[in-house]
mmCIF file of C-alpha atoms in Angstrom:
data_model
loop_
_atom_site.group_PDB
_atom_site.id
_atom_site.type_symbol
_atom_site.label_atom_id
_atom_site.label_comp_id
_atom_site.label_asym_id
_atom_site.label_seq_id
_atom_site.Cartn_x
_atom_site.Cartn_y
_atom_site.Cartn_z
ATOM 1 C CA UNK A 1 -101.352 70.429 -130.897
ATOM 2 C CA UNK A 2 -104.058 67.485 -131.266
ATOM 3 C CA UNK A 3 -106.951 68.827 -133.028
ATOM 4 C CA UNK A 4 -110.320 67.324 -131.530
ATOM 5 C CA UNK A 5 -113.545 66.350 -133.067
ATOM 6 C CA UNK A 6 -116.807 66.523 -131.079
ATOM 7 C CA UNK A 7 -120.425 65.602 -132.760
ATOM 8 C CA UNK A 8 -122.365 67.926 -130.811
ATOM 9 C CA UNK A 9 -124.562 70.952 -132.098
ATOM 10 C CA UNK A 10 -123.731 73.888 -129.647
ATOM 11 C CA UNK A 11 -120.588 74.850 -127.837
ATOM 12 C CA UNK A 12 -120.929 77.298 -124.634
ATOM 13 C CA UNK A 13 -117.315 78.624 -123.647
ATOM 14 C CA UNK A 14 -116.067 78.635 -119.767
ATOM 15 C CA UNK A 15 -114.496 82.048 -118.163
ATOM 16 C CA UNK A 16 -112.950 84.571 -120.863
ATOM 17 C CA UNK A 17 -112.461 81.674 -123.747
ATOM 18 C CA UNK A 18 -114.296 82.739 -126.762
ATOM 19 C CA UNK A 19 -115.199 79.756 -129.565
ATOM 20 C CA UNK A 20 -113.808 81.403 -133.073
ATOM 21 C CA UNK A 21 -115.109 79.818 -136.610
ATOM 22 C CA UNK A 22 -112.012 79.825 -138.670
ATOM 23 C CA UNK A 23 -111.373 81.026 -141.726
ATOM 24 C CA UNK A 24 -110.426 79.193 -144.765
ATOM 25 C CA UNK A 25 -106.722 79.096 -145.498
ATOM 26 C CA UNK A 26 -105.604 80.740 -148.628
ATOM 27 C CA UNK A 27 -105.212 78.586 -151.871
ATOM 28 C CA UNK A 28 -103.225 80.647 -154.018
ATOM 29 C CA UNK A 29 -99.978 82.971 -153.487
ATOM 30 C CA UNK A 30 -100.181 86.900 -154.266
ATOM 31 C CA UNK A 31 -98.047 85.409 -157.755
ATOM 32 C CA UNK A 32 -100.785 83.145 -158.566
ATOM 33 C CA UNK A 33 -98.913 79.519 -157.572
ATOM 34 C CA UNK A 34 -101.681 77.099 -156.248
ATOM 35 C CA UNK A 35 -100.453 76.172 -152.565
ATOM 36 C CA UNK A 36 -100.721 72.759 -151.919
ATOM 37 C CA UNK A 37 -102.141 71.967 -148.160
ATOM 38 C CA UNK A 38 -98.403 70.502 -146.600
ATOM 39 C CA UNK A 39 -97.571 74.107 -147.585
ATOM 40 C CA UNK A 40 -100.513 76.246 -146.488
ATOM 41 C CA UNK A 41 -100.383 78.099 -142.993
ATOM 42 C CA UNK A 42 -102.490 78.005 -140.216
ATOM 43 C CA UNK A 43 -104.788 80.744 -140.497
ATOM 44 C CA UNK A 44 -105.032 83.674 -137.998
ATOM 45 C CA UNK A 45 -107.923 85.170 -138.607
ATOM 46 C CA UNK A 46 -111.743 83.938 -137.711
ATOM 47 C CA UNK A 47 -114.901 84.903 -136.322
ATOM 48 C CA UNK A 48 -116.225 84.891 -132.781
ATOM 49 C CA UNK A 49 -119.038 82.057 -132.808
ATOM 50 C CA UNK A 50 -119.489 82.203 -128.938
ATOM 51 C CA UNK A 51 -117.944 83.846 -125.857
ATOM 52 C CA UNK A 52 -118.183 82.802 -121.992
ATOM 53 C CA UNK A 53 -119.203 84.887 -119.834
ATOM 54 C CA UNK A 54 -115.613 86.725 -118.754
ATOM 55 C CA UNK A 55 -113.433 85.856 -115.860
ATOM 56 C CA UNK A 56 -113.543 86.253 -112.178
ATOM 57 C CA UNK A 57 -111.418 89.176 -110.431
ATOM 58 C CA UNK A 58 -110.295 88.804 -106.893
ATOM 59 C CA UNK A 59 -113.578 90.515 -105.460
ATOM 60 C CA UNK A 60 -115.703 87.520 -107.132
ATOM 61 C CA UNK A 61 -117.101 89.809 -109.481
ATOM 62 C CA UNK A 62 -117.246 89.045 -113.589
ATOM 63 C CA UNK A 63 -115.031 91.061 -115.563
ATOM 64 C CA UNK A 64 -116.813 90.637 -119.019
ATOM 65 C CA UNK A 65 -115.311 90.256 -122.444
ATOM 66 C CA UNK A 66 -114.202 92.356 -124.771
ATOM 67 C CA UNK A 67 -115.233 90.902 -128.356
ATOM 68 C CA UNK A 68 -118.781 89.966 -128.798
ATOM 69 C CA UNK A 69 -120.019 86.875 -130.898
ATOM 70 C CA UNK A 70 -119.862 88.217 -135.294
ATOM 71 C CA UNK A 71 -116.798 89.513 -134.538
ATOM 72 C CA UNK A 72 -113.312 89.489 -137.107
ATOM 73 C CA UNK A 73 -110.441 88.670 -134.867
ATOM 74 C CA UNK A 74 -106.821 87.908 -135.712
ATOM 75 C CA UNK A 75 -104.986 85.915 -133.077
ATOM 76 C CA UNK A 76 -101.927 84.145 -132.180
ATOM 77 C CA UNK A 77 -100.591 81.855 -134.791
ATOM 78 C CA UNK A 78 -100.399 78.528 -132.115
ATOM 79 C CA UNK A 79 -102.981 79.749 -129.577
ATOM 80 C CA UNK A 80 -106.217 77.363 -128.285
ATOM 81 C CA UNK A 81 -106.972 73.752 -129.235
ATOM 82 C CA UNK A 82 -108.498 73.181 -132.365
ATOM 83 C CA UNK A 83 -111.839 72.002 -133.090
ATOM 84 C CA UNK A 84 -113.672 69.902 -135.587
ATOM 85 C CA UNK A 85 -117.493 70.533 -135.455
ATOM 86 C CA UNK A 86 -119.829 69.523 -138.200
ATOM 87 C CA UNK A 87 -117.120 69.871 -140.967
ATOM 88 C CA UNK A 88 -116.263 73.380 -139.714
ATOM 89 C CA UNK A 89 -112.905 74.277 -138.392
ATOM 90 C CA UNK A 90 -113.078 76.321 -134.456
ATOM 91 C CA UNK A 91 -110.443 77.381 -132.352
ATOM 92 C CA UNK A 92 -111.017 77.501 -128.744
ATOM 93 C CA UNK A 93 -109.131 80.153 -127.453
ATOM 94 C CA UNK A 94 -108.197 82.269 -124.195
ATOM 95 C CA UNK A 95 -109.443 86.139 -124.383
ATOM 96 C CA UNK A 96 -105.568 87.195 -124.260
ATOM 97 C CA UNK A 97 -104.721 84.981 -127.120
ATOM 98 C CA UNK A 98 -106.468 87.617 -129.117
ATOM 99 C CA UNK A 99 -104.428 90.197 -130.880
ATOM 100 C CA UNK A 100 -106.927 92.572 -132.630
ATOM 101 C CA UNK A 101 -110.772 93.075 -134.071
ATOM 102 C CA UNK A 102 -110.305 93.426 -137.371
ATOM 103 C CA UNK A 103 -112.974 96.075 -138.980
#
């Protein structure tokens, strides 16, 4: 998956896709060993930076979504396409791709 870079300043999600600021990958193992980053995996958890406005059921009316932007998520490991914005790492991802709210 091709990650893309876009120099703009806001991003305004289509349907139920919800815009998620990643979180930083960790550096370390639980045994101390300093990961380096051919060896790190590709974090799952993030929060929601922005959320369209749901999708459309059959009757044309807007089913909304169920996270709200401040949100902790954790979603699928290869879901969306990810995003470079102003140094910060997104994922732009389907509402289904979206396992759990963490609290």
């Amino acid at each position: 998956m091709a990650a893309v870079s876009l120099s703009v300043s806001t991003v305004k999600p289509l349907g139920d896709r919800v815009f998620v600021k990643v979180n930083a990958s960790e550096e370390k193992t639980a045994g101390g060993i300093l990961l380096p980053d051919t060896a790190k995996e590709k974090p799952q958890v993030g929060e929601i930076a922005a959320v369209g406005p749901g999708r459309r059921n059959d009757d044309g009316s807007r089913q909304e979504v169920e996270v709200k932007v401040g949100d902790k998520v954790l979603y699928s490991k290869y879901a969306g396409t990810d995003i470079k914005l102003s140094g910060e790492e997104y994922v732009l991802l389907s509402e289904k791709d979206i396992l759990a709210v963490v609290v």
